Short mmCIF file of C-alpha atoms and ligand atoms in Angstrom, two decimals:
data_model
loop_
_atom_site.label_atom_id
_atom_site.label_comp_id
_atom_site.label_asym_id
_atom_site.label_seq_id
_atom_site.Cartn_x
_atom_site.Cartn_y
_atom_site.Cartn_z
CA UNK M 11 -9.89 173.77 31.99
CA UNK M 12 -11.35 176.33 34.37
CA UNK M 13 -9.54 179.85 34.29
CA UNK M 14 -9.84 181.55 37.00
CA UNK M 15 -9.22 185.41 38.83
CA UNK M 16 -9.78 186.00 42.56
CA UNK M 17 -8.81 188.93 44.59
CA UNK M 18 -9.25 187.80 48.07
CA UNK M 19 -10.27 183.41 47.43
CA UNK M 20 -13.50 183.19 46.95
CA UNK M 21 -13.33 183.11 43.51
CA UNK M 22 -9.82 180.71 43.48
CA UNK M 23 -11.54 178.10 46.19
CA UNK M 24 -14.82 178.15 44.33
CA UNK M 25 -13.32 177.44 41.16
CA UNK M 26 -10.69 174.61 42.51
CA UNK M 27 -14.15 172.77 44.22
CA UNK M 28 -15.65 173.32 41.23
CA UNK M 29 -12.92 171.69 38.96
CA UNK M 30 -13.04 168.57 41.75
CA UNK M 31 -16.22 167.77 41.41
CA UNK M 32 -16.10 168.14 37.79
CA UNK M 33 -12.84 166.16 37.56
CA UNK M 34 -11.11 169.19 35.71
CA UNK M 35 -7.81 171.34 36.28
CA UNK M 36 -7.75 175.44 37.34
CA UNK M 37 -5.87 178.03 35.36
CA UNK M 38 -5.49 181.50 37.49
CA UNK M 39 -5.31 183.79 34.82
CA UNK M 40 -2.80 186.27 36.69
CA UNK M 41 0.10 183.40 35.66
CA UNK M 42 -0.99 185.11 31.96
CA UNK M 43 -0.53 188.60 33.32
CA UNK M 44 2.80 189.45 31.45
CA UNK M 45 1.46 188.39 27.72
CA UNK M 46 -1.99 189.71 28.28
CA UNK M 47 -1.62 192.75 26.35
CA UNK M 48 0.51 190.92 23.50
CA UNK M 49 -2.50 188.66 23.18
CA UNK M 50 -2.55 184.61 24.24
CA UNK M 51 -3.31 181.57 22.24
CA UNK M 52 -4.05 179.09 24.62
CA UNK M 53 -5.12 175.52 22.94
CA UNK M 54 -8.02 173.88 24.17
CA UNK M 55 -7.40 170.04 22.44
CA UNK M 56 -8.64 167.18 24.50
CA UNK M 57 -10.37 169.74 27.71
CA UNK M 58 -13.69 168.54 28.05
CA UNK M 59 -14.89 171.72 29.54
CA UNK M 60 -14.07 175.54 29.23
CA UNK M 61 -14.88 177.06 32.75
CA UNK M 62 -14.98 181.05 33.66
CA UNK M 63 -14.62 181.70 37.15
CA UNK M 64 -14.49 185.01 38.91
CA UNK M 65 -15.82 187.76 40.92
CA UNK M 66 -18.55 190.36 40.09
CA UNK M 67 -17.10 194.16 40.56
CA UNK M 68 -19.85 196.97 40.38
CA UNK M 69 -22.23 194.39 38.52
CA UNK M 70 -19.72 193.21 35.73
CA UNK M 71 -16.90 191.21 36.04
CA UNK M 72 -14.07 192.07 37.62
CA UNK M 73 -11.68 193.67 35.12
CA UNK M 74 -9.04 191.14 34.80
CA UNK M 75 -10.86 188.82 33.23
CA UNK M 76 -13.23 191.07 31.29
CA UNK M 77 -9.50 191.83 29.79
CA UNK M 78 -8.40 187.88 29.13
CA UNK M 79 -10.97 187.45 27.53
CA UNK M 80 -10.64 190.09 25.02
CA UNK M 81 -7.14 189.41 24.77
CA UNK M 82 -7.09 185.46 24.43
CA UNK M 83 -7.53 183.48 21.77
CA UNK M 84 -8.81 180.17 22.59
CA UNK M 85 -7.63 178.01 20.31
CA UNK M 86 -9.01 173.68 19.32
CA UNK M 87 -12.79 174.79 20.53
CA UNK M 88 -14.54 175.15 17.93
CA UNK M 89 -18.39 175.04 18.15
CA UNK M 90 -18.02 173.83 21.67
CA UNK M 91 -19.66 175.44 24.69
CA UNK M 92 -18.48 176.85 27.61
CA UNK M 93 -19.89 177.92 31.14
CA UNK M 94 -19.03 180.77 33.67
CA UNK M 95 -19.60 181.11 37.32
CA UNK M 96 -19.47 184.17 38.92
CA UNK M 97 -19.21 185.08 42.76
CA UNK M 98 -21.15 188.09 44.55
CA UNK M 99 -21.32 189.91 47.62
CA UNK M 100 -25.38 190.18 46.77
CA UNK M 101 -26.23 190.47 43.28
CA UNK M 102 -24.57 190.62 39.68
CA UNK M 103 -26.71 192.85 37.17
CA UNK M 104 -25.23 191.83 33.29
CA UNK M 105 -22.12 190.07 34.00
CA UNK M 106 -24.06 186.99 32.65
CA UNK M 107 -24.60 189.16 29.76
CA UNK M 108 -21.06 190.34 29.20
CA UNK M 109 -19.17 187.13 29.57
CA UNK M 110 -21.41 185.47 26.72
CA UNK M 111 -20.47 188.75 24.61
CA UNK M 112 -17.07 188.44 25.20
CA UNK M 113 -16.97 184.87 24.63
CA UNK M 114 -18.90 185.47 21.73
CA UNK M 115 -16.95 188.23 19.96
CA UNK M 116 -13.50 187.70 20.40
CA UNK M 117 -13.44 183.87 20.58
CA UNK M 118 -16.57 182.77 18.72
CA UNK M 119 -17.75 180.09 21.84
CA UNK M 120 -21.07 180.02 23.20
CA UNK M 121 -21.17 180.14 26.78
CA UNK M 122 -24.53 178.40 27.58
CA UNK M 123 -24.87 179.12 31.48
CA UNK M 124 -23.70 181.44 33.95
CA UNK M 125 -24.21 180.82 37.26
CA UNK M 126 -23.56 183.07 40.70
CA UNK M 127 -22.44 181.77 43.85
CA UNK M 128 -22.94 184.10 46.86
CA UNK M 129 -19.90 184.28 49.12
CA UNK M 130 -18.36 186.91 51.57
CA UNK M 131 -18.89 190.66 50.36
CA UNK M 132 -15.30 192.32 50.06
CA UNK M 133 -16.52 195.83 48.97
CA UNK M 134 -15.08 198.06 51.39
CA UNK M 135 -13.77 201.44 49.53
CA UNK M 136 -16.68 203.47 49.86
CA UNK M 137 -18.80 204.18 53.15
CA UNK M 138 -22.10 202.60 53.72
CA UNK M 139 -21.00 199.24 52.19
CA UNK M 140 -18.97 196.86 54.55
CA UNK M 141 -18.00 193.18 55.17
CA UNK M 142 -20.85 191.14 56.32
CA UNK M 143 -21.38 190.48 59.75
CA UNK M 144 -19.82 187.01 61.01
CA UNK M 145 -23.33 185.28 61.23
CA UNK M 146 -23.83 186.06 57.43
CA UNK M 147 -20.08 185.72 56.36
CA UNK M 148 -20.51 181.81 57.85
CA UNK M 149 -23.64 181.43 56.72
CA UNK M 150 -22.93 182.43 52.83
CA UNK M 151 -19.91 180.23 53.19
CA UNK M 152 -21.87 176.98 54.37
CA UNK M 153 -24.54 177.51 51.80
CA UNK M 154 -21.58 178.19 48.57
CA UNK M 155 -20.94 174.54 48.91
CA UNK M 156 -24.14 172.98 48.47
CA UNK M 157 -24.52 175.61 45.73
CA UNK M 158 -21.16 174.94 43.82
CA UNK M 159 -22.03 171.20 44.24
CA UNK M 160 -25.36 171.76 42.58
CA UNK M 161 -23.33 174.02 39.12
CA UNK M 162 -21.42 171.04 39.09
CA UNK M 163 -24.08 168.40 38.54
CA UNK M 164 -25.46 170.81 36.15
CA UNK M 165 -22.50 171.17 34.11
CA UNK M 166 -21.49 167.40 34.20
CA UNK M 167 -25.28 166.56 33.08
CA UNK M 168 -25.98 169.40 30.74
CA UNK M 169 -29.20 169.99 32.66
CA UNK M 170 -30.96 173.23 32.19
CA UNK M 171 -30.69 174.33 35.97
CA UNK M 172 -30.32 177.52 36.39
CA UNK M 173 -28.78 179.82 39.56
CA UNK M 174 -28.04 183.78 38.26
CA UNK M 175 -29.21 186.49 40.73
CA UNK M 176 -29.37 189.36 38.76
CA UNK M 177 -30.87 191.72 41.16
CA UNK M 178 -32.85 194.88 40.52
CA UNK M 179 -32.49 197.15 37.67
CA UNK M 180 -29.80 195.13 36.29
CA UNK M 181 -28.97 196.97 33.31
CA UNK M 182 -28.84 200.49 34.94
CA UNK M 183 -25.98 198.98 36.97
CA UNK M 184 -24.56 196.77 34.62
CA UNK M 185 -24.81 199.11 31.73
CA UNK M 186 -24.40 202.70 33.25
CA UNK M 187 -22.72 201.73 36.90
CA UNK M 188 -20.23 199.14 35.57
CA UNK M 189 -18.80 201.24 33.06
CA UNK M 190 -18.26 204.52 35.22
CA UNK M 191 -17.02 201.60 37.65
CA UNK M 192 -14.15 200.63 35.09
CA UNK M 193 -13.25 204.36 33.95
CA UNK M 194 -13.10 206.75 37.36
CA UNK M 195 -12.23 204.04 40.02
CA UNK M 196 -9.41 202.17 39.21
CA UNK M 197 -6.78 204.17 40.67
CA UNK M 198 -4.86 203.58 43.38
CA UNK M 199 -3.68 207.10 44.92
CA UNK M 200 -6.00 206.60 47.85
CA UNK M 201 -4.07 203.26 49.11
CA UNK M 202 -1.64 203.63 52.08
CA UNK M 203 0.23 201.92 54.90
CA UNK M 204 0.11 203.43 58.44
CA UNK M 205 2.82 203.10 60.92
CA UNK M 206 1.67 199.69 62.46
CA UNK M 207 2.92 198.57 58.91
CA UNK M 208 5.74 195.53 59.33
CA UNK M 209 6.90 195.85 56.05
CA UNK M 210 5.86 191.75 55.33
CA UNK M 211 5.62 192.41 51.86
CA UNK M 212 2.02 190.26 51.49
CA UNK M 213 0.74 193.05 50.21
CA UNK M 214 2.67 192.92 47.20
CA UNK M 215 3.84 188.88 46.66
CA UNK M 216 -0.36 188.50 46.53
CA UNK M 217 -1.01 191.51 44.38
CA UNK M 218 -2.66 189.74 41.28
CA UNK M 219 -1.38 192.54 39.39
CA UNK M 220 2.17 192.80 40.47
CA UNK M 221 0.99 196.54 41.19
CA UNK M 222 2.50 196.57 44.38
CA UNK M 223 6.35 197.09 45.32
CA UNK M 224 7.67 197.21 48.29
CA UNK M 225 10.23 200.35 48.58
CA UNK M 226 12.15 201.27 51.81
CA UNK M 227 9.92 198.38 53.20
CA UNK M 228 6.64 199.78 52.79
CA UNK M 229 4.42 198.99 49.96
CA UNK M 230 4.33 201.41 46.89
CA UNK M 231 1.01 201.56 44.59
CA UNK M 232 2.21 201.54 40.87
CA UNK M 233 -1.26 203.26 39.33
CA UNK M 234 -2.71 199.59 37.56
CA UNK M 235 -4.67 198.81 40.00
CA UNK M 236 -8.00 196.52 39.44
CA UNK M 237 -9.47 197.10 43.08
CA UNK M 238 -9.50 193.39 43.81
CA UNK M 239 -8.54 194.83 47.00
CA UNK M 240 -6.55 191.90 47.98
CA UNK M 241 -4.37 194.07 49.57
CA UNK M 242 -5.57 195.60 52.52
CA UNK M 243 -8.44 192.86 53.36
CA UNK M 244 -5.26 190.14 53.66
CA UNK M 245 -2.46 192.79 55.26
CA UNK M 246 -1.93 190.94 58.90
CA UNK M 247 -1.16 194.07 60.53
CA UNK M 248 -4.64 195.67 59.27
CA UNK M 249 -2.03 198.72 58.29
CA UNK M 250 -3.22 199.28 54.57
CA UNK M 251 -6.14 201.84 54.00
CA UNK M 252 -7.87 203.30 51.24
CA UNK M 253 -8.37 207.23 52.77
CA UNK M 254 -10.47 207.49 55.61
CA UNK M 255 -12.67 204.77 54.21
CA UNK M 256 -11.76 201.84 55.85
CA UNK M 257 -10.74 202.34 59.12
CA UNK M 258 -13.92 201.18 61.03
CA UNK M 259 -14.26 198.84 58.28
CA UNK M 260 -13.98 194.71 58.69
CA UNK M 261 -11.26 192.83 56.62
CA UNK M 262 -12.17 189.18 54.90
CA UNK M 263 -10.29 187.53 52.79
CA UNK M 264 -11.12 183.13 51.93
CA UNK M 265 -8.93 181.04 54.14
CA UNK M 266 -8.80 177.04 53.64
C1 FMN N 305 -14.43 196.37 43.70
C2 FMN N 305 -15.48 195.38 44.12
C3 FMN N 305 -16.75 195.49 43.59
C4 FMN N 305 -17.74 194.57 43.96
N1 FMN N 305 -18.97 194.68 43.38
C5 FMN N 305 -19.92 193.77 43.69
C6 FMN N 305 -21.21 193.80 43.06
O1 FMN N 305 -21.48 194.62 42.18
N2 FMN N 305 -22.13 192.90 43.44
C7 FMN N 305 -21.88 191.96 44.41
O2 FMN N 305 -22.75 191.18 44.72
N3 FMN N 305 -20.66 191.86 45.00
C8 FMN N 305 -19.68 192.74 44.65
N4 FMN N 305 -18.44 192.66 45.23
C9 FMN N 305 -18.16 191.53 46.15
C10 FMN N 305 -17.40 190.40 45.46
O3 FMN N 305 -17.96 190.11 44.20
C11 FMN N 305 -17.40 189.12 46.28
O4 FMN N 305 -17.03 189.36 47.58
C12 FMN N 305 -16.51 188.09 45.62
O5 FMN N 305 -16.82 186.81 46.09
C13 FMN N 305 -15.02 188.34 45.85
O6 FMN N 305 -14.29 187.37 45.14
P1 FMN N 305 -12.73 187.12 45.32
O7 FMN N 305 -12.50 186.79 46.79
O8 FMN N 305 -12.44 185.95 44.45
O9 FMN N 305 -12.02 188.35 44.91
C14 FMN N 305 -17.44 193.55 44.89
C15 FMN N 305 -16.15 193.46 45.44
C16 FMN N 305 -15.18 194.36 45.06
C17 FMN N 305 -13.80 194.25 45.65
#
């Protein structure tokens, strides 16, 4: 079984190719969202692979899944191994690091390899990061493929190949970044709709963290947000900003 989050697809269409070629079925953890906090036994009898897919935020993993998988229990998987493969804009500092850890700690599995798969940067709350031009958006789609083809063969062969980009000074960002990351940027009281707004209610039906409601048909932030920023980079009217941010800014989000 391959659990999987994704804010704007990458993560969700890397993770169902990923389960194709390995002959396995996904699980996006957001259908888990309403226990998480209770905790989750989830029985792994008869899977033949335990699969971690999701995006890297500020060089860790994105925060829903850095929360699963303190809060699950994964039952039936004893001593067995499982694998993790992250996407990136660029690079991904320690979330190798803290997936094994997590893994580790709360559910006693070994997770062998982690693996990154470049794909379409969606960073786009704070000015002098951006969307990638189209050239580069294309290209890191054509080459996530061959890439996600390649984890594949090295998970269904337990070969040793390897494909992490950690980038430079990994563990300033991963260690001192990421966790500034997680406690001053979460919230959401920069996130609005101008007038051009059609009331559509995307926003909120693809919220991953049901933290958008739709009130006097415009959407309404409810302060848990995860900046997966799913919902401005998929609002069809381009009427969702985050302050004056992201008006110049591009909008991407994984279509099939
Ligand atoms: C809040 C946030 C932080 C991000 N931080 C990083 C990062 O540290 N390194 C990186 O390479 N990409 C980063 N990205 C880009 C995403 O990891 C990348 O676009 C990913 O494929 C998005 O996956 P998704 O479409 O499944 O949400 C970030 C994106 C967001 C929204």
């Amino acid at each position: 079984m391959i659990f999987y989050f994704s804010g704007t697809g990458n993560s969700a269409h890397a993770a169902q190719k990923l389960a194709q070629l390995l002959g396995d079925k996904v699980k996006n953890i957001a259908d888990y969202y309403d226990n998480i906090y209770k905790g989750v036994d989830i029985s792994l009898k008869d899977e033949k692979y335990l699969g971690i897919v999701c995006p890297v935020h500020s060089w860790g993993l994105a925060k829903p899944m850095a929360r699963f998988l303190r809060q699950v229990r994964f039952k039936d998987y004893e001593g067995e191994k499982a694998f993790c493969m992250v996407t990136c804009g660029d690079t991904c500092g320690t979330a190798d690091k803290q997936v094994k850890s997590l893994l580790k700690r709360h559910n006693h599995i070994v997770c062998c390899n982690v693996y990154s798969v470049q794909m379409p940067n969606t960073y786009i709350v704070m000015k002098g990061f951006g969307t990638d031009a189209d050239v580069l958006r294309d290209q890191k789609l054509k080459n996530a493929e061959p890439e996600i083809a390649r984890i594949a063969k090295a998970i269904s062969t337990n070969s040793d190949y390897e494909h992490y980009v950690r980038g430079k000074k990994p563990f300033l960002k991963g260690r001192i970044l990421y966790p500034l990351f997680m406690a001053f940027t979460m919230g959401d009281k920069k996130f609005f709709a101008e007038e051009s707004c059609t009331g559509c209610g995307l926003c909120a039906k693809k919220c991953p963290e049901k933290n958008i409601t739709m009130e006097n048909n415009r959407p309404k932030w409810l302060g848990h947000c995860v900046k997966c920023l799913s919902c401005i980079h998929r609002c069809p009217a381009r009427a969702i900003q985050y302050g004056d941010v992201t008006q110049d800014m591009g909008r991407y989000y994984y279509k099939d």
